[in-house]
XYZ file of C-alpha atoms in Angstrom:
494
model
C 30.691 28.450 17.184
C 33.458 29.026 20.147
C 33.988 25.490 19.727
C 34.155 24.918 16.515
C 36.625 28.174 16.070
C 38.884 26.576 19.325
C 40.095 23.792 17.052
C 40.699 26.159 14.052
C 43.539 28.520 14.533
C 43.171 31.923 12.368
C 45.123 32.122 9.411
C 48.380 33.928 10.043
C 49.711 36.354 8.346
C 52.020 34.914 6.268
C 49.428 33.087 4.140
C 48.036 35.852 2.408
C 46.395 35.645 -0.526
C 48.381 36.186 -3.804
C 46.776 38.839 -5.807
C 47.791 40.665 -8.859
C 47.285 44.576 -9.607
C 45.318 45.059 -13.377
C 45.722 48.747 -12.516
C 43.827 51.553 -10.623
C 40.659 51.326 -10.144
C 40.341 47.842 -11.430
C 38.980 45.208 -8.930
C 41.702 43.135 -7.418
C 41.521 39.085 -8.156
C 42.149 36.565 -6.109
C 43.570 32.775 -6.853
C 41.154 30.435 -6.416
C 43.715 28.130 -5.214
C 43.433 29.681 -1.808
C 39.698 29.506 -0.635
C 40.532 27.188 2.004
C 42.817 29.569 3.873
C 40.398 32.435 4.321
C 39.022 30.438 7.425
C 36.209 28.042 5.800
C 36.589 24.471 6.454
C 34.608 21.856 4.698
C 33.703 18.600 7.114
C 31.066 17.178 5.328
C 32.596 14.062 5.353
C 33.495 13.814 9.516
C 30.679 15.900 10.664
C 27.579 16.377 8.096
C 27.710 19.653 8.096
C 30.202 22.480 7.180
C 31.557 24.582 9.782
C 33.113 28.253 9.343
C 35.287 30.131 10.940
C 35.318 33.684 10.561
C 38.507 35.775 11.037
C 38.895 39.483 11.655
C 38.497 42.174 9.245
C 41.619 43.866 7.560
C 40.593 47.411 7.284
C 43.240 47.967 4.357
C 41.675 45.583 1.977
C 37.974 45.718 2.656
C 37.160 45.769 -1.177
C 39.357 42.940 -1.713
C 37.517 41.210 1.284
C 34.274 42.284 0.338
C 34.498 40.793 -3.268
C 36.645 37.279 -1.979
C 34.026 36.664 0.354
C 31.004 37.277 -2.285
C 33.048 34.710 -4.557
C 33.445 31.771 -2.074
C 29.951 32.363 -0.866
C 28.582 31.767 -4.281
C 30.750 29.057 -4.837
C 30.231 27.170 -1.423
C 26.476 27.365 -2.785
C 27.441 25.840 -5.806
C 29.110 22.869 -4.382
C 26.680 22.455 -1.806
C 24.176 22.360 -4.802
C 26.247 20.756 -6.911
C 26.699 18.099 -4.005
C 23.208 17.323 -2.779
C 22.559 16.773 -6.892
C 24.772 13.787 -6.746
C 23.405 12.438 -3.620
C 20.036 12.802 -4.698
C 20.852 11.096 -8.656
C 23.922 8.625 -6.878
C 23.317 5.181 -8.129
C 24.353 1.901 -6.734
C 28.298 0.742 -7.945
C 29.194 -2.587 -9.123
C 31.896 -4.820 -8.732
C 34.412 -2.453 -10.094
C 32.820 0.478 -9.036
C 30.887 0.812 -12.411
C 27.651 3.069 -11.353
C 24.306 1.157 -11.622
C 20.694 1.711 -11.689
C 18.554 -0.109 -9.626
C 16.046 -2.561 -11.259
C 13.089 -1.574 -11.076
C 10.867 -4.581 -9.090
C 7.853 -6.255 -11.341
C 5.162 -5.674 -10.132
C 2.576 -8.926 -8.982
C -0.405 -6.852 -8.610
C -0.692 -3.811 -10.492
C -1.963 -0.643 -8.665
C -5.449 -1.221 -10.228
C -5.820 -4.226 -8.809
C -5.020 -6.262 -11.962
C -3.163 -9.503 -11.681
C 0.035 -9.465 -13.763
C 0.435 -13.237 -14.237
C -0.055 -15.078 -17.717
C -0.504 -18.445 -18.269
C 1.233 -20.405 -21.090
C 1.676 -23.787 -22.353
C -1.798 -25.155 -21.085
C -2.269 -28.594 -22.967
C -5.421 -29.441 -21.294
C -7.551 -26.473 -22.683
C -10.821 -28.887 -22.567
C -11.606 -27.963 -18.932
C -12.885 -24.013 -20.315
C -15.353 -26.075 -22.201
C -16.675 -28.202 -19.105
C -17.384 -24.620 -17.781
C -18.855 -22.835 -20.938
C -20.476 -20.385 -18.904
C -17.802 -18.935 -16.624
C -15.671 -19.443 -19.809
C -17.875 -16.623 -21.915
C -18.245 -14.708 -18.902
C -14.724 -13.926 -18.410
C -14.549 -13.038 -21.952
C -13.533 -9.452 -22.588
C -16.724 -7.572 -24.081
C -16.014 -7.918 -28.031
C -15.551 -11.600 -27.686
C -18.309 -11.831 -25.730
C -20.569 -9.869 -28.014
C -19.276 -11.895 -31.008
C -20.105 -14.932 -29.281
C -23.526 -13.708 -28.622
C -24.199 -12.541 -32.235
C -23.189 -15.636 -33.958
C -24.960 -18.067 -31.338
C -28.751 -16.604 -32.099
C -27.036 -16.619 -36.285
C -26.094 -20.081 -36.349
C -29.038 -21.375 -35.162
C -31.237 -19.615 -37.002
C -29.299 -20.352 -40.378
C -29.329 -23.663 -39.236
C -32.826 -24.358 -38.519
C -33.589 -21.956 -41.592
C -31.558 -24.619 -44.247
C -33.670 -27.640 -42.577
C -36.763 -25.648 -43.351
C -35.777 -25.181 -46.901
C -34.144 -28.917 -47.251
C -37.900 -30.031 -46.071
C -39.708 -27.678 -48.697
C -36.867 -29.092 -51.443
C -37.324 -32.872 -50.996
C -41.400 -32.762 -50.699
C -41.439 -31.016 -54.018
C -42.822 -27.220 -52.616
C -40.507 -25.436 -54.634
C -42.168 -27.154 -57.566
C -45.255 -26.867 -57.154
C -45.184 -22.837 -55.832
C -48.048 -21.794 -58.398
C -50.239 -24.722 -58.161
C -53.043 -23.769 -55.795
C -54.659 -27.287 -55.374
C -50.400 -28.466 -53.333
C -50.641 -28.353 -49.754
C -46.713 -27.692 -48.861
C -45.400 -28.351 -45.642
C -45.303 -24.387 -44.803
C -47.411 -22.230 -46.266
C -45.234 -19.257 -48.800
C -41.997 -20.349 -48.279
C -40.624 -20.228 -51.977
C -37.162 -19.964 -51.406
C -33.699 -20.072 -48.786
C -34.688 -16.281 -48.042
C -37.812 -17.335 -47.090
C -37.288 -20.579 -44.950
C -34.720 -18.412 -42.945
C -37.314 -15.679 -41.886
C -39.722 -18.310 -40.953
C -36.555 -19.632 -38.946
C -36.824 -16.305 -37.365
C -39.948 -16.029 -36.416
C -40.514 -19.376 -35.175
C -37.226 -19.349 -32.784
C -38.405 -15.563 -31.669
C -42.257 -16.410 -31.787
C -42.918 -13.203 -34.011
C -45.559 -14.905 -35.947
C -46.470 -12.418 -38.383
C -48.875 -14.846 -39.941
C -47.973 -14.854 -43.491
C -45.707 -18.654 -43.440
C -47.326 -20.874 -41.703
C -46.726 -24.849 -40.913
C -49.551 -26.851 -41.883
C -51.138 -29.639 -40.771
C -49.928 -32.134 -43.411
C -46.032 -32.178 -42.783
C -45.227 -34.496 -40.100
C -41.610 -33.681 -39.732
C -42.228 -29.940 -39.825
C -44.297 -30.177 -36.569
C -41.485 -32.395 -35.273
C -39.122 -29.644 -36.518
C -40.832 -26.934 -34.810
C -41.267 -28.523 -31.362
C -37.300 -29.077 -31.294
C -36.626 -25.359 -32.682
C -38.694 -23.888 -29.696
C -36.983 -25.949 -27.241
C -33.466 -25.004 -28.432
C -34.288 -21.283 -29.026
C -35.263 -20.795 -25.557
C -32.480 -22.748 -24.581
C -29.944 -20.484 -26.439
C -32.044 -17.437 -25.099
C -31.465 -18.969 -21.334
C -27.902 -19.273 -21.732
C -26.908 -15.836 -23.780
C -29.048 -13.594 -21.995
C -28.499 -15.094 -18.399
C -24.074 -14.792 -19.819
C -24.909 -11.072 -20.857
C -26.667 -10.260 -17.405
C -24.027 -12.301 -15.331
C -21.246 -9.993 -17.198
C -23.256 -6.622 -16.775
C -23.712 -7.513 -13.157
C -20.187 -8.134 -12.403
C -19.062 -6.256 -9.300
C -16.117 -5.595 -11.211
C -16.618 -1.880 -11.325
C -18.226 -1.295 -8.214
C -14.174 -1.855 -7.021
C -12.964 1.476 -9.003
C -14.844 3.320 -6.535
C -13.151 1.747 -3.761
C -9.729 3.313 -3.415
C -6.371 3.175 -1.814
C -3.634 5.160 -0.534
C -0.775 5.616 -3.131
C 1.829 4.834 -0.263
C 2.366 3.037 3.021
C 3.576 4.229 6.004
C 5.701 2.976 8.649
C 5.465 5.182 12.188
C 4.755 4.623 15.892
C 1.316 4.123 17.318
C 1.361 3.904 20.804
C 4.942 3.693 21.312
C 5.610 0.679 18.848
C 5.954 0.695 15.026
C 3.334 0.046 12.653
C 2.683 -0.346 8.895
C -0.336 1.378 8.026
C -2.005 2.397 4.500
C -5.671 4.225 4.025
C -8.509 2.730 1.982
C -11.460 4.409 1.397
C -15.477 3.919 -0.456
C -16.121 6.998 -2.706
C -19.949 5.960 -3.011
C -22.723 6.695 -0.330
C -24.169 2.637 -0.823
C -21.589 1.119 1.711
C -20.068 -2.464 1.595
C -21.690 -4.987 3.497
C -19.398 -7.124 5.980
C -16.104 -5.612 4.642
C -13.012 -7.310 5.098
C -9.191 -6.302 5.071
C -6.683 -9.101 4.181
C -2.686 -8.569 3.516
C 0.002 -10.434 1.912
C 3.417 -10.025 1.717
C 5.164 -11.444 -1.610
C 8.879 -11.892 -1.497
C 11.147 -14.563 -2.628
C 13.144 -16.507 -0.573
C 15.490 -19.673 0.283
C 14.839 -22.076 2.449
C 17.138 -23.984 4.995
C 17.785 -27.397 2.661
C 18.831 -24.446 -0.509
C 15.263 -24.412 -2.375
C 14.287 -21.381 -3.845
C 10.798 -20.251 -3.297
C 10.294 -17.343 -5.787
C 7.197 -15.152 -4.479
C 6.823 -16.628 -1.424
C 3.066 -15.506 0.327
C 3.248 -14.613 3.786
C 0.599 -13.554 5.601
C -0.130 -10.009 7.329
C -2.161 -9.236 10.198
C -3.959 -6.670 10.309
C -6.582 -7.531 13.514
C -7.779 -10.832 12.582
C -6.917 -11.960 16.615
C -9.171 -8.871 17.616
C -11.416 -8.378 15.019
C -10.295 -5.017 13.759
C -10.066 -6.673 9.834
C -13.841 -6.227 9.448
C -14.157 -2.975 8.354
C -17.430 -0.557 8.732
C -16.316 1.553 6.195
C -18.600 4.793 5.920
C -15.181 7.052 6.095
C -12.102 6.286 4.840
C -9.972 4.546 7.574
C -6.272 4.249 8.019
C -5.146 0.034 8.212
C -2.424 -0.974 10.644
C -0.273 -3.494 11.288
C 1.524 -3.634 14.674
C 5.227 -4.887 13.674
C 5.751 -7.156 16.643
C 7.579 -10.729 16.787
C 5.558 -12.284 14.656
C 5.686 -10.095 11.896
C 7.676 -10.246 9.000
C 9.346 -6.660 9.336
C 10.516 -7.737 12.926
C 14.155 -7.271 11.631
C 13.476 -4.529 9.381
C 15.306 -0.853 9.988
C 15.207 2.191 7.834
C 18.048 1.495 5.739
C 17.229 -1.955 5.725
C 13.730 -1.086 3.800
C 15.684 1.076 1.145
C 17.722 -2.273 0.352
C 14.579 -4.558 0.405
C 12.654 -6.096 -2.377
C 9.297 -7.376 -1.642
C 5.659 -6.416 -2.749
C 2.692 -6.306 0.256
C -0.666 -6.934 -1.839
C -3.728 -5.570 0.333
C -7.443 -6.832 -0.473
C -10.235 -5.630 0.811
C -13.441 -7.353 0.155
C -17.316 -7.180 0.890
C -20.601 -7.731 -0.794
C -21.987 -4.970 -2.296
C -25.183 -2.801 -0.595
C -27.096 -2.791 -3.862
C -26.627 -5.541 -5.636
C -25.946 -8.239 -2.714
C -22.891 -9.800 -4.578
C -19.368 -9.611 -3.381
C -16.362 -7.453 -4.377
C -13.116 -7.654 -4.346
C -11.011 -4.616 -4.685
C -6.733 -5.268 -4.627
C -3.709 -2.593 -4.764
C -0.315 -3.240 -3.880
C 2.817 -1.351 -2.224
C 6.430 -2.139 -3.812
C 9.139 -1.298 -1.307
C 10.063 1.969 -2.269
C 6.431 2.702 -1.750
C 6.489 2.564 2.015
C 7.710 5.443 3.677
C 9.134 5.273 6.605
C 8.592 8.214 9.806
C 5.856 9.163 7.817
C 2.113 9.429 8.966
C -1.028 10.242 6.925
C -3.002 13.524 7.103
C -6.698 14.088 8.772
C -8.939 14.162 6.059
C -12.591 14.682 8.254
C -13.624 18.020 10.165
C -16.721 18.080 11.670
C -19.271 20.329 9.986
C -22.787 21.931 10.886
C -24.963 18.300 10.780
C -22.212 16.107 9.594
C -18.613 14.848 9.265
C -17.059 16.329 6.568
C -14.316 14.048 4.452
C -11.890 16.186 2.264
C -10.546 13.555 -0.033
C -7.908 16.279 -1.672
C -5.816 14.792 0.994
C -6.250 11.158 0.899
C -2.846 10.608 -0.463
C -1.114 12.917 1.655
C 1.351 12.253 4.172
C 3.051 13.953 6.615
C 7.262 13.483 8.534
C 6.782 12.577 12.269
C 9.670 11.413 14.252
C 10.742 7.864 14.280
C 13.206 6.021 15.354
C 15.342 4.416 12.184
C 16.478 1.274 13.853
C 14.350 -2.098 13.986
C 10.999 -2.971 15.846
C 13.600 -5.543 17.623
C 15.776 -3.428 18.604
C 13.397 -0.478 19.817
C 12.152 -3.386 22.229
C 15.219 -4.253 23.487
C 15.901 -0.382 24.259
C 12.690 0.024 26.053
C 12.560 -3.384 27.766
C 16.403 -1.978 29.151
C 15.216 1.056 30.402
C 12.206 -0.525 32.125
C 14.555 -2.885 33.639
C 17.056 0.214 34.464
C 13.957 2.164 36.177
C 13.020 -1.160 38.075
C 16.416 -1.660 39.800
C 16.732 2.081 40.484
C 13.352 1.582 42.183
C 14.315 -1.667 43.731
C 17.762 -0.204 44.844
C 16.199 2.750 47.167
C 13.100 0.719 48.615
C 16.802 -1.637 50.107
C 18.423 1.400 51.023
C 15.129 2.187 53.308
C 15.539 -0.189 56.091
C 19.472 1.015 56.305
C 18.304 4.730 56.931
C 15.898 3.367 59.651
C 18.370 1.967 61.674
C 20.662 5.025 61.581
C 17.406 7.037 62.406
C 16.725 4.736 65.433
C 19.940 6.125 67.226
C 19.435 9.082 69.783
C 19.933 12.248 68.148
C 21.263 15.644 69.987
C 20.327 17.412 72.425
C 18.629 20.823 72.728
C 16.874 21.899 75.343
C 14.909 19.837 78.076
C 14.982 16.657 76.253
C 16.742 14.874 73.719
C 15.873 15.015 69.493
C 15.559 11.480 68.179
C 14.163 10.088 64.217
C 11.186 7.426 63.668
C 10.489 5.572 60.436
C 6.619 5.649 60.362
C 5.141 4.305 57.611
C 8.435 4.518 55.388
C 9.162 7.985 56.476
C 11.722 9.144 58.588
C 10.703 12.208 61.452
C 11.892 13.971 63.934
C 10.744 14.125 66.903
C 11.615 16.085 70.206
C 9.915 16.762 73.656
C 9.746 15.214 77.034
C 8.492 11.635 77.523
C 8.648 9.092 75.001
C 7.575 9.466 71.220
C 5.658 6.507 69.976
C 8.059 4.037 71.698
C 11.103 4.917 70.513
C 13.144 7.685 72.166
C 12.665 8.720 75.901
C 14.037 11.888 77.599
C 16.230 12.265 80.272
C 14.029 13.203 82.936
C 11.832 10.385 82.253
C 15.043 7.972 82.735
C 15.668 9.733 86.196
C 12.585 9.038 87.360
C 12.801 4.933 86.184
C-alpha cells in the first residue's frame, strides 16, 4: 500500500468536490462526475486489480465524507459486479467486431456411449439379408417382436391353407357326413379347422381330435416337411430372442464415467486423466482401457481429413491399460512427445476443438461375453489444474467407496503453459544446477594451490592449509604435517 500510494499524489485542495446546499439539515450531494478525485484509481486494465488510495480525513465535512464514501463503495461494487458479468457472458467478436457465440461442437460419441453417425444412400441393402440373424438382432425390440410374431403366423397360415387345399381337392369337404369316406385328416371340415391342425402339428400339441390318416399320401409328406420347418423357425426365433436378451448391452449402464477430464501434474509432468468406475459387485473379466482422440485436420499436400482418429496411450508400453477394476480408478495419460497435447497450453485448450472418445472393454463375470462401454470428453470438458477427489476411506473390514463424489473435482496448481515448454524450463534449470555444480568442483583445485602456500606465523612454528580429501585444513605445530608444511626448527636442524 506505501507503494502503491508513492505513485499517487493526494488530491489537493483545490479539487474539491462541488456540492450544493438543499438546506439545513438536508444531506449534502455530491456530483458524480468527481469519484475519481477522492483518491480511488481503477487499473484493472494495467494491473488486474484495483488499487486505492486513501487520503486524510477533513474533520469539517465528516457527514459529507461519510455519505461520498458509502456511495462510491456501493458503486465500485456495482461495476466490479457489473464487470465480472461481462467477462463471465463475453462472447467471441467477428470480423467487424459483431459479438458471437461459439458453436457448440457435435458430438461423435454421445455421453451414453451411443454412436451419433447415420448411414444414408446404401444401394447395396442385400448384404443385411446374407446376415439375417445379426440383421434381426440389431433390431430395436418392437421390430424384433413383430418379426417374431408374424414368422410362427405365416407359417402356420401357410401350412394351415395347404391342409385345407388337400381336404378341398380329395373331396373331404364333401363328403363331411358320410361315415363310410376316409379323408385325408380326420374332422377337419373347414379353413378354421385345417389352421388349428396347422397348429398343433408345427407345436406338437396333439390334442387328438384331427388326426392324419393312413390313406393320404401327400398329407404324410406334408407333415414330415411341416415338422422340419417348424423346428427350424423355432431354432432361429428363439435362439434371435435369447441372443437379444443376452446382449451385454446393459451390463455397460452400470459401468460409468467421470463427467469431466482433467489435466494436472503427476509426478512433476502433466497428465490427462478421467475416472471410470463398475457400480456392480460381479467384476469385468480382463478389462481394457483404449482412447481416441477425434479431430479434423489438413495434411501437408492440402487434403482435409475431417475426424481424423489418433490414438491415446494410456499404458499400453507398460501394461497399465488392463484394468482390475474392483474400485473405481482414475486413467492417465502422461502428455509427453509423443502425445498429441505436446503443444497444448491452457489457453490453447479453451480455443481447441476436438473430441477424446474413451472405451473401456471386458467380458462380463456372469455371463462370459464381452462389453463394451464408450463416453466421450468435448474440449470444454477437460479442465485444466484440476484434480479429482478421493472417493475410498478405509472402514472397519473393508474399503469404503463414496460414489457422491465420483464426479467431483478439485483446483490444484498448475502451470498454464505447454508440456513442451514446462520441459524446456526444467531441462534449463537442470542444466543451470549442473554448471553451478561443475563450476565449484573447477574452482577446487585453484583453492588448493593457494592453500599449499605457507601461512603465518604464531608461535613456535609456522600455520600452513592441506587439501585432504577435497577439504581444505589448517594445520599448525612443530615438524611436518602430512608432507606438506615443515617448521622452522625442523629446517635448522636440515
Amino acid at each position: 500500500m506505501a507503494t502503491e500510494n508513492s505513485f499517487f499524489s493526494p488530491r489537493p485542495e483545490s479539487l474539491s468536490l462541488p456540492v450544493e446546499e438543499k438546506g439545513e439539515g438536508e444531506q449534502v450531494e455530491v456530483a458524480a462526475e468527481a469519484t475519481t478525485s477522492i483518491g480511488v484509481f481503477n487499473l484493472s486494465d494495467e494491473l488486474g486489480h484495483v488499487v486505492t488510495t486513501e487520503t486524510g480525513p477533513t474533520p469539517p465535512a465528516a457527514k459529507v465524507n461519510r455519505s461520498f464514501q458509502s456511495k462510491l463503495a456501493e458503486r465500485e461494487a456495482n461495476v466490479n459486479q457489473r464487470r465480472k458479468k461481462t467477462q463471465g457472458a463475453e462472447k467471441e467478436r467477428g470480423r467487424f467486431g459483431w459479438a458471437r457465440s461459439r458453436r457448440k461442437r457435435q458430438r461423435y460419441v454421445e455421453k451414453n456411449g451411443r454412436c451419433n453417425v447415420q448411414h444414408g444412400n446404401m444401394r447395396e441393402t442385400y448384404r443385411y439379408l446374407t446376415d439375417i440373424f445379426t440383421t434381426l438382432v440389431d433390431l430395436n425390440w418392437r421390430c424384433s417382436l413383430f418379426v417374431f410374431v408374424m414368422a410362427y403366423a405365416i407359417t402356420w397360415l401357410f401350412f394351415g391353407a395347404i391342409w385345407y387345399l388337400i381336404a378341398y381337392c380329395r373331396g373331404d369337404l364333401d363328403h363331411l357326413d358320410d361315415e363310410t369316406w376316409t379323408p385325408c385328416v380326420n374332422n377337419v371340415n373347414g379353413f378354421i379347422s385345417a389352421f388349428l391342425f396347422s397348429i398343433e402339428t408345427e407345436t406338437t400339441i396333439g390334442y387328438g381330435h384331427r388326426v392324419i390318416t393312413d390313406q393320404c399320401p401327400v398329407g404324410t409328406m406334408l407333415l414330415l416337411l411341416q415338422a422340419i420347418l417348424g423346428s427350424m423357425v423355432n431354432a432361429f426365433m428363439v435362439g434371435c430372442m435369447f441372443v437379444k436378451i443376452s446382449q451385454p448391452n446393459k451390463r455397460a449402464e452400470t459401468l460409468v464415467f467421470s463427467k469431466h477430464a482433467v489435466i494436472s501434474l503427476r509426478d512433476d509432468k502433466l497428465c490427462l486423466m478421467f475416472r471410470v468406475g463398475d457400480l456392480r459387485s460381479s467384476h469385468i473379466v480382463g478389462a481394457n482401457m483404449r482412447a481416441k482422440l477425434i479431430k479434423s485436420k489438413q495434411t501437408q499436400e492440402g487434403e482435409f481429413i475431417p475426424l481424423d482418429q489418433t490414438d491415446i496411450s494410456v499404458g499400453f508400453e507398460t501394461g497399465d491399460d488392463r484394468l482390475f477394476l474392483v474400485s473405481p480408478l482414475v486413467i492417465s495419460h502422461e502428455i509427453d512427445a509423443r502425445s498429441a497435447f505436446w503443444d497444448m497450453s491452457q489457453a490453447q485448450l479453451e480455443k481447441e476443438d476436438f473430441e477424446i472418445v474413451v472405451i473401456l472393454e471386458g467380458m462380463v463375470e456372469a455371463t462370459g461375453m464381452t462389453c463394451q462401454a464408450r463416453s466421450s470428453y468435448l474440449a470444454e470438458e477437460v479442465l485444466w489444474g484440476h484434480r479429482f477427489s478421493p472417493m475410498m476411506s478405509l472402514a472397519e473390514g473393508f474399503f469404503d467407496v463414496d460414489y457422491s463424489t465420483f464426479h467431483h473435482t478439485f483446483e490444484v496448481d498448475t502451470p498454464s503453459c505447454s508440456a513442451r515448454e514446462l520441459s524446456l524450463a526444467t531441462a534449463r534449470h537442470e542444466a543451470h544446477m549442473y554448471w553451478s555444480i561443475s563450476s565449484r568442483l573447477d574452482e577446487e583445485p585453484n583453492i588448493a594451490n593457494q592453500a599449499a602456500k605457507p601461512g603465518s606465523v604464531n608461535g613456535k612454528g609456522r600455520v600452513g592449509l592441506t587439501l585432504i580429501d577435497g577439504v581444505i585444513q589448517e594445520q599448525s605445530g612443530l615438524g611436518e604435517l602430512n608432507g606438506s608444511v615443515t617448521t622452522d626448527q625442523s629446517e635448522s636442524e636440515a
